[in-house]
Each structure stands twice: as structure tokens, then as C-alpha cells.
mmCIF file of C-alpha atoms in Angstrom:
data_model
loop_
_atom_site.group_PDB
_atom_site.id
_atom_site.type_symbol
_atom_site.label_atom_id
_atom_site.label_comp_id
_atom_site.label_asym_id
_atom_site.label_seq_id
_atom_site.Cartn_x
_atom_site.Cartn_y
_atom_site.Cartn_z
ATOM 1 C CA LEU A 48 -40.542 -29.531 -19.831
ATOM 2 C CA CYS A 49 -39.037 -30.343 -16.598
ATOM 3 C CA SER A 50 -41.031 -31.937 -13.795
ATOM 4 C CA PRO A 51 -41.516 -30.124 -10.633
ATOM 5 C CA GLY A 52 -38.668 -30.651 -8.542
ATOM 6 C CA GLN A 53 -36.523 -31.922 -11.379
ATOM 7 C CA SER A 54 -33.324 -29.978 -11.412
ATOM 8 C CA VAL A 55 -32.307 -27.833 -14.765
ATOM 9 C CA GLY A 56 -28.601 -26.610 -15.547
ATOM 10 C CA MET A 57 -27.637 -23.242 -14.439
ATOM 11 C CA ILE A 58 -24.859 -21.750 -12.545
ATOM 12 C CA ARG A 59 -25.947 -20.709 -9.054
ATOM 13 C CA THR A 60 -24.282 -17.529 -9.377
ATOM 14 C CA GLU A 61 -26.270 -16.756 -12.535
ATOM 15 C CA TYR A 62 -29.336 -17.642 -10.750
ATOM 16 C CA GLY A 63 -28.105 -14.960 -7.911
ATOM 17 C CA ARG A 64 -27.141 -12.254 -10.228
ATOM 18 C CA MET A 65 -31.013 -12.201 -11.962
ATOM 19 C CA LEU A 66 -32.649 -12.664 -8.848
ATOM 20 C CA CYS A 67 -30.561 -9.550 -7.285
ATOM 21 C CA ALA A 68 -31.322 -7.508 -10.581
ATOM 22 C CA SER A 69 -35.192 -8.428 -10.140
ATOM 23 C CA HIS A 70 -35.245 -7.466 -6.476
ATOM 24 C CA VAL A 71 -33.348 -3.969 -7.524
ATOM 25 C CA ILE A 72 -35.594 -3.079 -10.373
ATOM 26 C CA CYS A 73 -39.028 -4.451 -8.120
ATOM 27 C CA ASN A 74 -37.775 -2.619 -4.787
ATOM 28 C CA THR A 75 -36.193 0.398 -5.763
ATOM 29 C CA PRO A 76 -37.107 3.986 -6.940
ATOM 30 C CA LEU A 77 -35.877 3.694 -10.800
ATOM 31 C CA VAL A 78 -35.438 7.338 -11.116
ATOM 32 C CA ALA A 79 -32.899 6.785 -8.308
ATOM 33 C CA LEU A 80 -30.870 4.544 -10.703
ATOM 34 C CA GLY A 81 -30.291 6.695 -13.649
ATOM 35 C CA GLN A 82 -30.918 5.890 -17.267
ATOM 36 C CA LYS A 83 -27.537 3.869 -17.733
ATOM 37 C CA LYS A 84 -27.829 1.693 -14.878
ATOM 38 C CA LEU A 85 -31.400 0.976 -16.082
ATOM 39 C CA CYS A 86 -30.186 -0.382 -19.441
ATOM 40 C CA GLU A 87 -27.785 -2.382 -18.063
ATOM 41 C CA LEU A 88 -30.148 -3.609 -15.677
ATOM 42 C CA ALA A 89 -32.578 -4.299 -18.572
ATOM 43 C CA GLN A 90 -29.922 -6.070 -20.722
ATOM 44 C CA LEU A 91 -28.953 -8.401 -17.663
ATOM 45 C CA VAL A 92 -32.866 -9.222 -17.188
ATOM 46 C CA VAL A 93 -33.571 -10.146 -20.845
ATOM 47 C CA GLY A 94 -30.577 -12.387 -20.590
ATOM 48 C CA GLY A 95 -31.661 -13.777 -17.529
ATOM 49 C CA LEU A 96 -35.366 -14.506 -19.102
ATOM 50 C CA GLU A 97 -33.831 -15.874 -22.118
ATOM 51 C CA LYS A 98 -31.557 -18.250 -19.821
ATOM 52 C CA THR A 99 -34.678 -19.258 -17.708
ATOM 53 C CA VAL A 100 -36.897 -19.987 -20.428
ATOM 54 C CA GLU A 101 -34.265 -22.076 -22.416
ATOM 55 C CA SER A 102 -33.627 -24.013 -19.318
ATOM 56 C CA SER A 103 -37.237 -24.597 -18.493
ATOM 57 C CA ILE A 104 -37.770 -26.119 -21.932
ATOM 58 C CA SER A 105 -34.322 -28.162 -22.160
ATOM 59 C CA SER A 106 -34.577 -31.679 -20.942
ATOM 60 C CA THR A 107 -30.504 -31.712 -20.786
ATOM 61 C CA SER A 108 -28.156 -29.962 -18.850
ATOM 62 C CA GLU A 109 -24.279 -29.993 -18.352
ATOM 63 C CA GLU A 110 -22.872 -32.154 -16.048
ATOM 64 C CA THR A 111 -20.265 -29.093 -14.765
ATOM 65 C CA ARG A 112 -23.322 -26.977 -13.632
ATOM 66 C CA VAL A 113 -25.196 -26.854 -9.993
ATOM 67 C CA HIS A 114 -28.671 -27.612 -10.913
ATOM 68 C CA ILE A 115 -31.526 -25.282 -9.864
ATOM 69 C CA ASP A 116 -34.729 -26.842 -8.802
ATOM 70 C CA ARG A 117 -37.586 -26.618 -11.324
ATOM 71 C CA ASP A 118 -39.547 -24.662 -9.009
ATOM 72 C CA GLU A 119 -36.978 -21.847 -8.430
ATOM 73 C CA LEU A 120 -36.198 -21.663 -11.951
ATOM 74 C CA LEU A 121 -40.520 -20.772 -12.690
ATOM 75 C CA SER A 122 -40.372 -18.417 -9.397
ATOM 76 C CA LEU A 123 -37.180 -16.667 -11.078
ATOM 77 C CA GLU A 124 -38.757 -16.567 -14.597
ATOM 78 C CA THR A 125 -41.972 -14.692 -13.018
ATOM 79 C CA ILE A 126 -39.728 -12.220 -10.843
ATOM 80 C CA LEU A 127 -37.642 -11.470 -14.149
ATOM 81 C CA MET A 128 -41.148 -10.864 -16.274
ATOM 82 C CA ALA A 129 -42.643 -8.627 -13.506
ATOM 83 C CA SER A 130 -39.028 -6.825 -13.669
ATOM 84 C CA LEU A 131 -39.416 -6.473 -17.433
ATOM 85 C CA LEU A 132 -43.249 -5.198 -16.706
ATOM 86 C CA LYS A 133 -42.243 -2.436 -14.455
ATOM 87 C CA LEU A 134 -39.107 -1.353 -16.375
ATOM 88 C CA TYR A 135 -41.547 -1.150 -19.723
ATOM 89 C CA GLU A 136 -44.230 0.570 -17.757
ATOM 90 C CA MET A 137 -41.901 3.185 -16.163
ATOM 91 C CA TYR A 138 -38.861 3.166 -18.464
ATOM 92 C CA PRO A 139 -39.858 1.971 -21.913
ATOM 93 C CA SER A 140 -36.503 3.485 -23.517
ATOM 94 C CA SER A 141 -34.780 0.636 -21.348
ATOM 95 C CA ILE A 142 -36.700 -2.356 -22.945
ATOM 96 C CA ILE A 143 -37.615 -0.888 -26.732
ATOM 97 C CA PRO A 144 -34.210 -1.911 -27.939
ATOM 98 C CA HIS A 145 -34.701 -5.709 -26.705
ATOM 99 C CA LEU A 146 -38.304 -6.158 -28.033
ATOM 100 C CA GLY A 147 -36.935 -8.570 -30.767
ATOM 101 C CA ASP A 148 -35.572 -10.824 -28.069
ATOM 102 C CA ILE A 149 -38.352 -10.248 -25.794
ATOM 103 C CA VAL A 150 -41.366 -10.760 -27.839
ATOM 104 C CA PRO A 151 -40.233 -14.011 -28.892
ATOM 105 C CA LEU A 152 -39.751 -15.156 -25.471
ATOM 106 C CA LEU A 153 -43.233 -14.021 -24.443
ATOM 107 C CA LEU A 154 -44.961 -16.239 -27.028
ATOM 108 C CA LEU A 155 -42.843 -18.900 -26.222
ATOM 109 C CA ILE A 156 -44.041 -18.699 -22.679
ATOM 110 C CA THR A 157 -47.519 -18.826 -23.553
ATOM 111 C CA VAL A 158 -47.372 -21.535 -25.941
ATOM 112 C CA THR A 159 -45.500 -23.583 -23.096
ATOM 113 C CA SER A 160 -47.105 -22.394 -20.339
ATOM 114 C CA THR A 161 -50.043 -24.857 -19.734
ATOM 115 C CA LYS A 162 -49.928 -25.731 -16.190
ATOM 116 C CA VAL A 163 -52.214 -24.019 -13.364
ATOM 117 C CA SER A 164 -48.482 -23.476 -11.599
ATOM 118 C CA THR A 165 -47.297 -21.217 -14.287
ATOM 119 C CA THR A 166 -50.445 -19.270 -14.591
ATOM 120 C CA PRO A 167 -48.672 -16.012 -12.833
ATOM 121 C CA LEU A 168 -46.041 -16.532 -15.425
ATOM 122 C CA HIS A 169 -48.270 -16.405 -18.064
ATOM 123 C CA LEU A 170 -50.369 -13.853 -17.357
ATOM 124 C CA LEU A 171 -47.272 -11.330 -16.601
ATOM 125 C CA ALA A 172 -46.108 -12.469 -20.216
ATOM 126 C CA LEU A 173 -49.864 -11.462 -21.615
ATOM 127 C CA GLN A 174 -49.418 -8.119 -19.762
ATOM 128 C CA LEU A 175 -46.663 -7.183 -21.597
ATOM 129 C CA LEU A 176 -47.770 -8.295 -24.558
ATOM 130 C CA LEU A 177 -50.794 -5.959 -24.049
ATOM 131 C CA SER A 178 -48.347 -3.123 -22.881
ATOM 132 C CA VAL A 179 -46.423 -3.416 -26.075
ATOM 133 C CA SER A 180 -49.042 -3.215 -28.166
ATOM 134 C CA ASN A 181 -50.514 -0.128 -26.377
ATOM 135 C CA SER A 182 -47.311 1.887 -27.700
ATOM 136 C CA VAL A 183 -47.450 5.412 -29.126
ATOM 137 C CA ASP A 184 -43.765 4.625 -29.938
ATOM 138 C CA ASP A 185 -43.038 4.661 -33.837
ATOM 139 C CA GLY A 186 -40.637 2.000 -33.553
ATOM 140 C CA VAL A 187 -42.702 0.053 -31.418
ATOM 141 C CA ILE A 188 -45.587 0.282 -33.322
ATOM 142 C CA HIS A 189 -43.689 -0.646 -36.511
ATOM 143 C CA PHE A 190 -42.422 -3.588 -34.737
ATOM 144 C CA CYS A 191 -45.955 -4.598 -33.566
ATOM 145 C CA LYS A 192 -47.161 -4.497 -37.011
ATOM 146 C CA ALA A 193 -44.302 -6.821 -38.193
ATOM 147 C CA TYR A 194 -45.141 -9.148 -35.218
ATOM 148 C CA LYS A 195 -48.797 -9.014 -35.499
ATOM 149 C CA PRO A 196 -49.477 -12.409 -37.482
ATOM 150 C CA LYS A 197 -47.023 -14.131 -35.130
ATOM 151 C CA VAL A 198 -48.579 -12.989 -32.104
ATOM 152 C CA LEU A 199 -52.126 -13.681 -33.191
ATOM 153 C CA THR A 200 -51.339 -17.265 -33.934
ATOM 154 C CA HIS A 201 -49.427 -17.898 -30.944
ATOM 155 C CA LEU A 202 -51.904 -16.627 -28.631
ATOM 156 C CA GLU A 203 -54.573 -19.232 -29.848
ATOM 157 C CA LYS A 204 -53.180 -22.028 -27.897
ATOM 158 C CA SER A 205 -53.833 -19.441 -24.610
ATOM 159 C CA LEU A 206 -57.628 -19.420 -25.679
ATOM 160 C CA ASP A 207 -57.503 -23.244 -24.297
ATOM 161 C CA HIS A 208 -55.898 -22.580 -21.045
ATOM 162 C CA SER A 209 -57.191 -24.295 -18.007
ATOM 163 C CA SER A 210 -57.225 -20.848 -16.168
ATOM 164 C CA SER A 211 -60.143 -18.498 -17.108
ATOM 165 C CA HIS A 212 -58.015 -15.347 -16.034
ATOM 166 C CA VAL A 213 -55.332 -16.316 -18.614
ATOM 167 C CA ARG A 214 -58.242 -16.945 -21.518
ATOM 168 C CA GLN A 215 -59.700 -13.544 -20.589
ATOM 169 C CA ALA A 216 -56.374 -11.832 -20.726
ATOM 170 C CA THR A 217 -55.886 -13.773 -23.925
ATOM 171 C CA VAL A 218 -58.548 -12.510 -25.681
ATOM 172 C CA GLN A 219 -57.991 -8.993 -24.668
ATOM 173 C CA VAL A 220 -54.618 -9.249 -25.892
ATOM 174 C CA ARG A 221 -55.879 -10.449 -29.246
ATOM 175 C CA ASN A 222 -58.174 -7.776 -29.352
ATOM 176 C CA PHE A 223 -55.494 -4.979 -29.330
ATOM 177 C CA TRP A 224 -52.982 -6.843 -31.484
ATOM 178 C CA SER A 225 -55.990 -7.288 -33.875
ATOM 179 C CA ILE A 226 -56.356 -3.589 -34.304
ATOM 180 C CA ILE A 227 -52.727 -2.744 -34.735
ATOM 181 C CA GLU A 228 -52.464 -1.281 -38.431
#
């Protein structure tokens, strides 16, 4: 992982676009946007989360890119995660098509977010995993059954996290994923 203050490769316009999308999701009544716009925003946020997670893990960056500070990137990841959680809670149909991309990212976040500074991001990832496991949608239930072994295996590392909140949340998430049949 990049050390605090170290820059990572991401174009400033990408950063701004993701930040704006998250701001719209978190601060606008979603009913006013309509289903089509929500799906477009969901796709943008999922793509943004993929880029930020990739950038935070990657130690190399392209010379041609403007660099984003590691702390800014962590803030963006956290905001994107909060946006995904809000979308999933209020309009799950906008996020369900992306679960195949989202859940592996959530697991990667839970495995790589070991520092205290990443605790909010870690907790949001766990909250989204918990929300997914509570779904009544048949497609999501089938998806959860397929991912259950991976989720349970990847969450083991979070049981040793330095934050007691992360450890407690991990136990709760593991319990819910364990009973999926």
C-alpha cells in the first residue's frame, strides 16, 4: 500500500467526476433522479471504486497522470462506499447487476484495510456485505450462496483487526453469511 502522503496515479478529472457522483447520491433525494440516472450513477460509482481500490493497492503509477494524495484517495474510497451503501439500501435494483464486481472489491478492502485510518472504509465494506446477505431477492440469494465460502474465508483476517468495532462487525457479518443456505 502507498504510505500516507504518497501520491497515486489517477487523473484529477476522474477524481472530480467520482466525487461529484457520490455527492449527488449522498445529498439528493434519489427519487428525484429516476431509475435510469440512478443506474448510470451506480455504474460510475462502481467503476470509481474499482479504480480507487486498484490505485490504493498499486505501488506504480503512470508518468502522464496527475497524482492524487493517498489521504484524498482514502477519503474518496470511503465516500464511494457510502454512496454504494445508500444506493443499495434505497434502490437495490441499481446495484444488484454490479454485485459480481462489488463483492470482490469489498473482500479486497477488508483484507487490505488493516490500519486504523482505514477503519471507516472497512466498516462500510462490512455493512454493505451485511446488507447483501439480508436480501430477499432470489438472484442475490443465489449469488450469496456462490460467494459464501470466499466471503467467510476473506473475513477471517478482519477478526484480528486492531479496531474492536471492525472485529464486532466482522463477527456479525460472518454470522449472517454463515446461515445462508
